[in-house]
Amino acid sequence: FGEAEWIRDTRSTPPQWKLEFERGVSTFPLPQQTVYLTPKAELRDIYGQGKGATILLGVHVGSGETPCYAELNELLGKHTAILGSTGAGKSGTVAAILHSLLERGGREKYDKWHPRIVVLDPHNEYGTAFPNAGRLSTDEKSLKLPYWLLDLQETIALFIGKTEHAATSQTNVIKNALIKARESGAVPLSIPPGRITVDSPVPYILGDPTGLDEFGKKGGVLYIEGFIGEINQQRPNNQNKKDHEEFNKVIRKIETLLRDTTMNFLMEAWDNEADPFGEVISQLLGKGNPVRIVDLSGIRNDVAGIASAVIARTLFNYKLWQSHEEREADPVVLVCEEAHRYVPDKGEAQYEAAQEAIRRVAKEGRKYGLGLLLVSQRPSEIESTVLSQCNSWIVHRITNDTDRKHVQSILPDSLAGLTKVLSGLRRQEAIFVGQAAVLPSRILIRTLDEKQRPRSHDIDFDKGWQTDPLSDEQLKKIAERWRLQQR
């Protein structure tokens, strides 16, 4: 006796009488009907079919090395979640998908092939796997996300921070100064000030906070231009230290950020002349590299969250303001590693500033041609509404019962039985289900060359301890890099 789940129908169509399969069931089998083993040739017909464009994902387990293809538009256009425990092969799967996408450009039927893929890389894993990709890094000073690109909430998060988020008075100071600074910045760019809002991506002068950490009188010798000047203008006209403390807190925070060399990508001053907005977008989506890897590993968590939020929001608004024809010609994919940091199911996000931006991409991005690949080793900690927006899932080994049950809860009832094998999957093996899969399958992700794989962060203790300890000179160099914040 056995039990089977009926997923697809088959039919033969003339004149070749070739087998074709389609999702859904029109005729159910009856008791006592004969069951046949499927020949390898028919397995290839079943698994090898896909509507429209497909990319190679790997091979089907137990089917004689039958290739597994993913339907490209379903995989990218309707969002995909890549889940699994640490070390199960998630990053390798992301790399396999991206390499398969890039390799399509070499096929004869494509005269042109220009993917637009942005990868948020919190651990600097993907740089070695894609040496020809555009690498945006704070270390190499190639990442530019200027402070004026931040919206009100991101500006508050940067200049006030979590510990002061409840200070309404500071929030009002920031809001009033921000709108006035943007209106001033709009003038040399010939932008009508009446069209400016507090969130408009209009560059503005930040100003010099030197000497303003002491309370002072409004105007006079303490008057300066720009955003900080607008903050200073709101001070009460008295010498009471308590009345000035809320202003001083904000100014001291800005001064600290300006001194931090790791923040140069965010705090570089605007020259009040050229409009750099187009260049900011171009670094992410301009001509050239089909893959742009944003290395966030050299940025502390609170700032990495703001940077991620700015990138996700910039991509979304870029797509939002395109014409219909531009959207059709310019689809974009955003890859989010460590998705549980951005959109946790409970509590505060580790990258709190990015939470709303990623949530909006998940809910609305597909309408504008912005696809999402969510990657996480903690599926139970990802916001359920975001995970439910994914129409396809590639699930690697999961040993945690809570995570396994969570994955089971988001899959259709007819596929929930597949989760029983999750704890026994080998490295690189995964369950592939959803709209991008021809059939729900157990697959082995394609094996990449060593140079095509993401950098492994698993340190070999056995090998490491067989080498000589670091010299005093090496230790000094490490200390110097630490002190100067230069890797």
Short mmCIF file of C-alpha atoms in Angstrom, two decimals:
data_model
loop_
_atom_site.label_atom_id
_atom_site.label_comp_id
_atom_site.label_asym_id
_atom_site.label_seq_id
_atom_site.Cartn_x
_atom_site.Cartn_y
_atom_site.Cartn_z
CA PHE A 1 0.00 0.00 0.00
CA GLY A 2 1.14 3.53 -0.57
CA GLU A 3 -0.03 7.12 -0.51
CA ALA A 4 0.53 9.71 -3.22
CA GLU A 5 -0.39 13.35 -3.80
CA TRP A 6 -1.90 14.25 -7.19
CA ILE A 7 -0.39 17.49 -8.44
CA ARG A 8 -0.53 17.65 -12.24
CA ASP A 9 -2.36 16.24 -15.22
CA THR A 10 -0.78 14.87 -18.36
CA ARG A 11 -2.04 14.74 -21.91
CA SER A 12 -0.70 13.79 -25.33
CA THR A 13 -1.15 16.24 -28.17
CA PRO A 14 -0.95 15.48 -31.91
CA PRO A 15 0.79 15.35 -34.27
CA GLN A 16 3.91 14.32 -32.29
CA TRP A 17 1.82 12.96 -29.38
CA LYS A 18 4.31 14.42 -26.95
CA LEU A 19 3.48 14.35 -23.26
CA GLU A 20 2.55 17.73 -21.78
CA PHE A 21 1.95 18.53 -18.13
CA GLU A 22 0.01 21.31 -16.50
CA ARG A 23 -0.57 22.35 -12.89
CA GLY A 24 -3.83 21.18 -11.33
CA VAL A 25 -5.98 18.04 -11.56
CA SER A 26 -8.95 17.57 -13.89
CA THR A 27 -9.44 13.80 -13.51
CA PHE A 28 -8.63 11.86 -10.36
CA PRO A 29 -7.55 8.18 -10.57
CA LEU A 30 -9.95 5.51 -9.42
CA PRO A 31 -9.29 2.69 -6.95
CA GLN A 32 -7.64 -0.41 -8.43
CA GLN A 33 -6.24 1.44 -11.42
CA THR A 34 -2.72 0.33 -12.33
CA VAL A 35 0.26 2.39 -11.13
CA TYR A 36 3.36 2.47 -13.34
CA LEU A 37 6.95 3.46 -12.69
CA THR A 38 7.90 6.54 -14.68
CA PRO A 39 10.68 5.97 -17.25
CA LYS A 40 13.68 8.29 -17.16
CA ALA A 41 12.73 9.80 -20.53
CA GLU A 42 9.31 10.78 -19.23
CA LEU A 43 10.87 12.19 -16.05
CA ARG A 44 12.91 14.50 -18.25
CA ASP A 45 9.75 15.52 -20.08
CA ILE A 46 7.96 16.19 -16.79
CA TYR A 47 10.72 18.12 -15.05
CA GLY A 48 12.22 19.69 -18.14
CA GLN A 49 9.15 21.66 -19.08
CA GLY A 50 8.52 25.23 -18.12
CA LYS A 51 6.50 28.06 -19.51
CA GLY A 52 8.56 30.87 -20.94
CA ALA A 53 12.15 31.63 -19.96
CA THR A 54 13.90 29.27 -17.54
CA ILE A 55 17.27 29.08 -15.81
CA LEU A 56 19.18 26.03 -14.61
CA LEU A 57 18.94 25.57 -10.84
CA GLY A 58 20.41 22.09 -10.40
CA VAL A 59 19.27 18.49 -10.79
CA HIS A 60 16.35 16.53 -9.37
CA VAL A 61 17.36 14.05 -6.67
CA GLY A 62 16.59 10.42 -7.56
CA SER A 63 15.70 11.11 -11.17
CA GLY A 64 18.87 10.15 -13.00
CA GLU A 65 20.45 13.62 -13.03
CA THR A 66 17.39 15.18 -14.65
CA PRO A 67 18.01 18.96 -14.80
CA CYS A 68 15.89 21.24 -12.65
CA TYR A 69 14.85 24.52 -14.23
CA ALA A 70 13.20 27.51 -12.60
CA GLU A 71 10.77 29.73 -14.47
CA LEU A 72 12.62 33.02 -14.52
CA ASN A 73 9.73 35.48 -14.39
CA GLU A 74 8.05 33.60 -11.55
CA LEU A 75 11.30 33.23 -9.61
CA LEU A 76 12.25 36.91 -9.77
CA GLY A 77 9.08 38.80 -10.57
CA LYS A 78 6.96 37.30 -7.81
CA HIS A 79 9.63 37.07 -5.09
CA THR A 80 11.43 33.99 -3.78
CA ALA A 81 12.52 32.97 -0.28
CA ILE A 82 15.74 30.98 0.17
CA LEU A 83 15.71 29.43 3.64
CA GLY A 84 17.81 26.97 5.64
CA SER A 85 20.08 26.46 8.62
CA THR A 86 23.58 27.93 8.77
CA GLY A 87 25.92 25.98 6.50
CA ALA A 88 23.13 24.32 4.50
CA GLY A 89 24.05 26.11 1.26
CA LYS A 90 21.83 29.22 1.03
CA SER A 91 24.56 31.56 -0.20
CA GLY A 92 25.66 28.93 -2.70
CA THR A 93 22.09 28.82 -4.01
CA VAL A 94 22.01 32.60 -4.41
CA ALA A 95 25.32 32.43 -6.28
CA ALA A 96 24.01 29.58 -8.47
CA ILE A 97 20.92 31.59 -9.39
CA LEU A 98 22.95 34.70 -10.21
CA HIS A 99 25.51 32.77 -12.27
CA SER A 100 22.70 31.05 -14.20
CA LEU A 101 21.16 34.45 -14.88
CA LEU A 102 24.46 35.86 -16.11
CA GLU A 103 25.15 32.81 -18.30
CA ARG A 104 21.95 33.35 -20.28
CA GLY A 105 23.70 36.27 -21.92
CA GLY A 106 25.97 33.83 -23.74
CA ARG A 107 23.17 32.03 -25.58
CA GLU A 108 22.72 32.71 -29.27
CA LYS A 109 19.08 33.73 -29.04
CA TYR A 110 20.00 36.70 -26.86
CA ASP A 111 21.70 39.49 -28.75
CA LYS A 112 21.40 41.61 -25.64
CA TRP A 113 21.22 40.53 -22.02
CA HIS A 114 21.53 43.16 -19.30
CA PRO A 115 20.34 41.99 -15.86
CA ARG A 116 20.05 44.58 -13.09
CA ILE A 117 20.74 42.90 -9.74
CA VAL A 118 21.59 44.58 -6.43
CA VAL A 119 22.89 42.39 -3.58
CA LEU A 120 22.89 43.56 0.04
CA ASP A 121 25.90 41.68 1.39
CA PRO A 122 26.27 42.03 5.19
CA HIS A 123 29.23 39.62 5.46
CA ASN A 124 31.27 40.40 2.34
CA GLU A 125 30.62 36.90 0.93
CA TYR A 126 29.86 37.56 -2.72
CA GLY A 127 32.77 39.68 -3.90
CA THR A 128 34.98 36.67 -4.69
CA ALA A 129 32.13 34.82 -6.42
CA PHE A 130 31.53 37.72 -8.81
CA PRO A 131 34.91 39.40 -9.40
CA ASN A 132 33.54 41.37 -12.36
CA ALA A 133 30.57 42.71 -10.41
CA GLY A 134 30.31 46.34 -9.40
CA ARG A 135 31.44 46.34 -5.78
CA LEU A 136 30.11 49.19 -3.67
CA SER A 137 32.08 49.38 -0.44
CA THR A 138 32.90 51.89 2.26
CA ASP A 139 36.46 50.50 2.36
CA GLU A 140 37.07 51.35 -1.28
CA LYS A 141 35.07 54.60 -1.03
CA SER A 142 32.91 53.41 -3.92
CA LEU A 143 29.62 53.51 -2.00
CA LYS A 144 27.95 56.92 -1.88
CA LEU A 145 24.69 57.29 0.05
CA PRO A 146 24.72 60.98 1.02
CA TYR A 147 22.90 62.15 4.14
CA TRP A 148 20.46 64.26 2.10
CA LEU A 149 19.08 61.08 0.50
CA LEU A 150 17.66 60.01 3.87
CA ASP A 151 13.98 60.61 4.55
CA LEU A 152 12.74 62.08 7.84
CA GLN A 153 12.60 58.79 9.76
CA GLU A 154 16.06 57.74 8.57
CA THR A 155 17.47 61.17 9.42
CA ILE A 156 16.01 60.92 12.91
CA ALA A 157 17.47 57.42 13.30
CA LEU A 158 20.90 58.70 12.26
CA PHE A 159 21.02 62.01 14.12
CA ILE A 160 19.09 61.01 17.24
CA GLY A 161 19.32 57.23 17.39
CA LYS A 162 17.38 54.56 19.24
CA THR A 163 18.12 55.83 22.72
CA GLU A 164 16.49 59.16 21.97
CA HIS A 165 13.66 58.05 19.68
CA ALA A 166 10.99 59.12 22.16
CA ALA A 167 12.25 62.68 22.42
CA THR A 168 9.49 64.54 20.59
CA SER A 169 11.24 67.87 21.00
CA GLN A 170 14.36 66.60 19.19
CA THR A 171 12.21 65.08 16.45
CA ASN A 172 10.48 68.41 15.86
CA VAL A 173 13.84 70.20 15.76
CA ILE A 174 15.07 67.77 13.08
CA LYS A 175 11.85 68.01 11.05
CA ASN A 176 11.75 71.81 11.01
CA ALA A 177 15.44 72.13 10.16
CA LEU A 178 15.24 69.48 7.45
CA ILE A 179 12.42 71.06 5.47
CA LYS A 180 14.07 74.50 5.55
CA ALA A 181 17.48 73.09 4.58
CA ARG A 182 15.95 71.24 1.62
CA GLU A 183 14.10 74.36 0.48
CA SER A 184 17.40 76.27 0.53
CA GLY A 185 19.16 73.48 -1.36
CA ALA A 186 16.47 73.51 -4.04
CA VAL A 187 17.22 77.11 -5.04
CA PRO A 188 20.61 76.63 -6.81
CA LEU A 189 19.18 73.56 -8.56
CA SER A 190 16.21 75.58 -9.89
CA ILE A 191 13.72 73.34 -8.09
CA PRO A 192 10.57 75.21 -6.98
CA PRO A 193 10.68 75.27 -3.15
CA GLY A 194 6.91 74.82 -3.09
CA ARG A 195 7.35 71.28 -4.46
CA ILE A 196 9.68 70.28 -1.63
CA THR A 197 8.59 68.03 1.24
CA VAL A 198 10.52 66.86 4.27
CA ASP A 199 11.30 63.59 2.43
CA SER A 200 12.24 65.03 -0.98
CA PRO A 201 15.66 63.76 -2.16
CA VAL A 202 17.04 67.28 -2.53
CA PRO A 203 20.66 67.91 -1.49
CA TYR A 204 21.29 70.45 1.22
CA ILE A 205 24.27 71.90 3.04
CA LEU A 206 24.91 70.16 6.34
CA GLY A 207 26.94 72.93 7.95
CA ASP A 208 29.80 72.99 10.44
CA PRO A 209 28.95 72.04 14.03
CA THR A 210 32.30 73.15 15.46
CA GLY A 211 31.84 75.21 18.61
CA LEU A 212 28.09 74.71 18.75
CA ASP A 213 28.14 72.06 21.46
CA GLU A 214 28.04 74.96 23.92
CA PHE A 215 24.68 76.66 24.29
CA GLY A 216 24.52 80.02 22.60
CA LYS A 217 22.30 82.80 21.44
CA LYS A 218 20.35 82.63 18.22
CA GLY A 219 22.05 84.51 15.41
CA GLY A 220 25.12 86.60 16.02
CA VAL A 221 28.55 85.03 15.62
CA LEU A 222 27.08 81.55 16.15
CA TYR A 223 24.92 81.72 13.04
CA ILE A 224 25.96 79.23 10.34
CA GLU A 225 24.32 78.03 7.14
CA GLY A 226 22.74 74.73 6.26
CA PHE A 227 20.92 72.08 8.26
CA ILE A 228 22.90 72.71 11.45
CA GLY A 229 22.30 76.43 11.05
CA GLU A 230 18.55 75.77 10.87
CA ILE A 231 18.81 73.74 14.08
CA ASN A 232 20.72 76.56 15.72
CA GLN A 233 18.10 79.09 14.61
CA GLN A 234 15.47 77.25 16.65
CA ARG A 235 17.31 77.74 19.94
CA PRO A 236 15.57 79.78 22.62
CA ASN A 237 17.00 83.26 23.04
CA ASN A 238 18.35 82.78 26.56
CA GLN A 239 21.36 81.43 28.41
CA ASN A 240 19.59 78.59 30.25
CA LYS A 241 21.63 75.40 29.66
CA LYS A 242 18.62 73.16 30.17
CA ASP A 243 16.71 74.90 27.37
CA HIS A 244 19.61 74.31 24.98
CA GLU A 245 20.35 70.67 25.82
CA GLU A 246 18.02 69.13 23.22
CA PHE A 247 19.73 71.16 20.50
CA ASN A 248 23.21 70.31 21.78
CA LYS A 249 22.47 66.58 21.79
CA VAL A 250 21.63 66.62 18.09
CA ILE A 251 24.61 68.80 17.19
CA ARG A 252 27.03 66.65 19.21
CA LYS A 253 25.75 63.53 17.44
CA ILE A 254 26.29 65.14 14.02
CA GLU A 255 29.79 66.23 15.04
CA THR A 256 30.60 62.67 16.14
CA LEU A 257 29.40 61.27 12.83
CA LEU A 258 31.50 63.77 10.87
CA ARG A 259 34.62 62.68 12.77
CA ASP A 260 33.98 58.97 12.11
CA THR A 261 35.92 58.00 8.97
CA THR A 262 33.72 54.92 8.45
CA MET A 263 30.80 57.32 7.91
CA ASN A 264 32.34 59.21 5.00
CA PHE A 265 30.08 57.41 2.51
CA LEU A 266 27.11 58.98 4.30
CA MET A 267 28.41 62.29 5.62
CA GLU A 268 30.31 63.73 2.64
CA ALA A 269 29.43 67.41 2.25
CA TRP A 270 27.48 68.71 -0.74
CA ASP A 271 29.27 71.47 -2.68
CA ASN A 272 26.08 73.48 -3.30
CA GLU A 273 26.64 73.36 -7.06
CA ALA A 274 26.14 70.15 -9.09
CA ASP A 275 23.11 67.91 -8.62
CA PRO A 276 24.50 64.48 -7.61
CA PHE A 277 21.14 62.67 -7.49
CA GLY A 278 21.58 60.97 -10.87
CA GLU A 279 25.03 59.67 -9.89
CA VAL A 280 23.64 58.11 -6.72
CA ILE A 281 21.08 56.13 -8.73
CA SER A 282 23.63 55.29 -11.42
CA GLN A 283 25.98 53.58 -8.96
CA LEU A 284 23.21 51.05 -8.28
CA LEU A 285 21.57 50.73 -11.69
CA GLY A 286 23.68 52.45 -14.34
CA LYS A 287 25.26 50.85 -17.39
CA GLY A 288 28.07 48.40 -16.91
CA ASN A 289 28.00 45.69 -14.29
CA PRO A 290 24.85 43.53 -14.26
CA VAL A 291 25.45 42.69 -10.59
CA ARG A 292 26.11 45.38 -7.96
CA ILE A 293 27.26 44.03 -4.60
CA VAL A 294 26.81 46.41 -1.68
CA ASP A 295 29.33 45.39 0.98
CA LEU A 296 27.86 46.32 4.38
CA SER A 297 30.39 44.37 6.43
CA GLY A 298 32.45 47.42 7.38
CA ILE A 299 29.49 49.35 8.79
CA ARG A 300 28.09 49.03 12.29
CA ASN A 301 24.59 47.56 12.53
CA ASP A 302 22.57 50.72 13.17
CA VAL A 303 24.14 52.48 10.19
CA ALA A 304 23.95 49.35 8.01
CA GLY A 305 20.21 49.39 8.64
CA ILE A 306 19.96 52.99 7.46
CA ALA A 307 22.10 52.23 4.40
CA SER A 308 19.94 49.22 3.53
CA ALA A 309 16.79 51.28 3.97
CA VAL A 310 18.08 54.01 1.67
CA ILE A 311 19.02 51.48 -1.01
CA ALA A 312 15.71 49.58 -0.85
CA ARG A 313 13.67 52.78 -0.79
CA THR A 314 15.72 54.32 -3.62
CA LEU A 315 15.16 51.25 -5.81
CA PHE A 316 11.43 51.24 -5.05
CA ASN A 317 10.93 54.94 -5.76
CA TYR A 318 13.06 54.68 -8.89
CA LYS A 319 10.66 52.02 -10.17
CA LEU A 320 7.60 53.89 -8.88
CA TRP A 321 8.37 57.00 -10.91
CA GLN A 322 9.16 55.16 -14.15
CA SER A 323 6.69 55.11 -17.02
CA HIS A 324 5.04 51.81 -17.88
CA GLU A 325 7.38 51.39 -20.86
CA GLU A 326 10.45 52.09 -18.71
CA ARG A 327 9.38 49.53 -16.10
CA GLU A 328 8.96 46.87 -18.76
CA ALA A 329 12.43 47.56 -20.15
CA ASP A 330 14.18 47.87 -16.80
CA PRO A 331 13.25 45.14 -14.26
CA VAL A 332 15.42 45.05 -11.14
CA VAL A 333 16.12 42.36 -8.52
CA LEU A 334 17.10 43.07 -4.91
CA VAL A 335 18.84 40.27 -2.97
CA CYS A 336 18.44 40.56 0.81
CA GLU A 337 20.78 38.38 2.84
CA GLU A 338 19.98 37.95 6.55
CA ALA A 339 16.35 38.93 5.92
CA HIS A 340 15.40 38.35 9.57
CA ARG A 341 17.46 41.42 10.47
CA TYR A 342 15.30 43.63 8.27
CA VAL A 343 11.78 42.33 8.81
CA PRO A 344 11.52 40.34 12.06
CA ASP A 345 8.20 38.78 13.02
CA LYS A 346 8.43 40.02 16.59
CA GLY A 347 10.33 42.77 18.37
CA GLU A 348 12.56 45.42 16.87
CA ALA A 349 14.51 44.86 13.70
CA GLN A 350 18.28 44.72 14.02
CA TYR A 351 18.24 46.86 10.88
CA GLU A 352 15.18 48.77 12.08
CA ALA A 353 15.45 51.60 9.59
CA ALA A 354 15.21 49.13 6.70
CA GLN A 355 12.08 47.40 7.98
CA GLU A 356 9.45 49.56 6.29
CA ALA A 357 11.45 49.83 3.05
CA ILE A 358 11.86 46.05 2.63
CA ARG A 359 8.24 45.49 3.64
CA ARG A 360 7.06 47.84 0.91
CA VAL A 361 9.25 46.17 -1.72
CA ALA A 362 7.79 42.79 -0.70
CA LYS A 363 4.19 43.99 -0.86
CA GLU A 364 4.27 46.29 -3.88
CA GLY A 365 7.54 45.75 -5.75
CA ARG A 366 6.24 43.17 -8.21
CA LYS A 367 3.75 45.71 -9.63
CA TYR A 368 6.63 47.95 -10.65
CA GLY A 369 9.17 45.36 -11.81
CA LEU A 370 11.19 45.15 -8.59
CA GLY A 371 11.78 41.51 -7.61
CA LEU A 372 13.03 40.27 -4.25
CA LEU A 373 15.16 37.33 -3.14
CA LEU A 374 14.87 36.93 0.65
CA VAL A 375 17.59 34.83 2.29
CA SER A 376 17.51 33.74 5.93
CA GLN A 377 18.54 30.97 8.33
CA ARG A 378 15.72 31.91 10.71
CA PRO A 379 12.43 31.64 8.79
CA SER A 380 10.36 31.66 11.99
CA GLU A 381 11.74 35.13 12.79
CA ILE A 382 10.78 36.75 9.47
CA GLU A 383 7.60 38.79 9.42
CA SER A 384 4.86 36.44 8.21
CA THR A 385 3.22 39.01 5.92
CA VAL A 386 6.52 39.56 4.11
CA LEU A 387 7.32 35.86 3.76
CA SER A 388 3.80 35.21 2.47
CA GLN A 389 4.46 37.61 -0.42
CA CYS A 390 6.97 35.11 -1.81
CA ASN A 391 5.45 32.83 -4.45
CA SER A 392 8.39 30.41 -4.57
CA TRP A 393 10.56 28.82 -1.90
CA ILE A 394 13.92 27.08 -1.97
CA VAL A 395 14.26 25.44 1.44
CA HIS A 396 17.52 23.82 2.55
CA ARG A 397 18.13 21.69 5.62
CA ILE A 398 16.32 22.99 8.70
CA THR A 399 16.95 21.24 12.01
CA ASN A 400 15.08 23.60 14.31
CA ASP A 401 11.51 22.41 15.00
CA THR A 402 10.14 25.96 15.28
CA ASP A 403 11.59 26.97 11.90
CA ARG A 404 10.41 23.74 10.28
CA LYS A 405 6.85 24.20 11.54
CA HIS A 406 6.90 27.80 10.36
CA VAL A 407 7.93 26.74 6.86
CA GLN A 408 5.17 24.13 6.91
CA SER A 409 2.62 26.79 7.85
CA ILE A 410 3.42 29.01 4.84
CA LEU A 411 3.35 26.24 2.24
CA PRO A 412 0.10 25.09 0.60
CA ASP A 413 -1.54 22.18 2.44
CA SER A 414 -0.86 19.78 -0.43
CA LEU A 415 2.90 20.44 -0.15
CA ALA A 416 3.29 20.49 3.62
CA GLY A 417 4.35 16.83 3.59
CA LEU A 418 7.60 17.81 1.88
CA THR A 419 8.77 19.50 5.09
CA LYS A 420 9.17 16.08 6.72
CA VAL A 421 12.46 15.59 4.86
CA LEU A 422 13.96 19.00 5.70
CA SER A 423 16.08 17.81 8.63
CA GLY A 424 17.64 15.06 6.50
CA LEU A 425 18.72 17.11 3.48
CA ARG A 426 22.39 17.09 2.50
CA ARG A 427 24.37 20.27 1.92
CA GLN A 428 23.26 21.81 -1.41
CA GLU A 429 20.02 19.82 -1.35
CA ALA A 430 16.75 21.72 -1.08
CA ILE A 431 13.01 21.48 -1.49
CA PHE A 432 11.93 23.67 -4.42
CA VAL A 433 8.24 24.59 -4.44
CA GLY A 434 6.02 27.38 -5.72
CA GLN A 435 5.17 29.11 -8.98
CA ALA A 436 8.76 29.02 -10.29
CA ALA A 437 8.98 25.23 -9.93
CA VAL A 438 7.66 23.00 -12.69
CA LEU A 439 6.80 20.49 -9.95
CA PRO A 440 7.46 20.54 -6.20
CA SER A 441 10.80 18.75 -6.03
CA ARG A 442 13.75 17.69 -3.98
CA ILE A 443 16.74 19.06 -5.84
CA LEU A 444 20.51 19.32 -5.67
CA ILE A 445 21.67 22.87 -6.42
CA ARG A 446 24.19 23.04 -9.27
CA THR A 447 27.82 22.76 -8.23
CA LEU A 448 29.87 25.85 -8.96
CA ASP A 449 33.60 26.12 -9.50
CA GLU A 450 35.53 27.16 -6.42
CA LYS A 451 36.08 30.67 -7.77
CA GLN A 452 32.32 31.06 -8.41
CA ARG A 453 31.30 30.30 -4.84
CA PRO A 454 30.70 32.82 -2.05
CA ARG A 455 33.51 33.16 0.43
CA SER A 456 33.15 30.68 3.28
CA HIS A 457 33.43 32.10 6.79
CA ASP A 458 34.04 28.69 8.36
CA ILE A 459 37.55 28.85 9.82
CA ASP A 460 39.60 25.63 9.71
CA PHE A 461 40.98 25.39 13.25
CA ASP A 462 42.98 22.26 12.46
CA LYS A 463 44.74 23.93 9.53
CA GLY A 464 45.11 27.28 11.27
CA TRP A 465 46.81 25.88 14.34
CA GLN A 466 49.40 24.11 12.19
CA THR A 467 50.87 27.49 11.18
CA ASP A 468 53.15 29.79 13.17
CA PRO A 469 51.47 32.41 15.40
CA LEU A 470 51.26 35.97 14.06
CA SER A 471 54.38 38.04 14.58
CA ASP A 472 54.51 41.16 16.74
CA GLU A 473 54.78 43.21 13.55
CA GLN A 474 51.57 41.65 12.21
CA LEU A 475 49.81 42.34 15.49
CA LYS A 476 50.87 46.00 15.28
CA LYS A 477 49.48 46.26 11.74
CA ILE A 478 46.16 44.79 12.89
CA ALA A 479 46.04 47.28 15.76
CA GLU A 480 46.77 50.12 13.33
CA ARG A 481 43.98 49.07 10.97
CA TRP A 482 41.64 48.83 13.96
CA ARG A 483 42.61 52.29 15.19
CA LEU A 484 42.32 53.94 11.77
CA GLN A 485 39.18 51.98 10.85
CA GLN A 486 40.87 50.80 7.64
CA ARG A 487 40.74 47.14 6.62
#
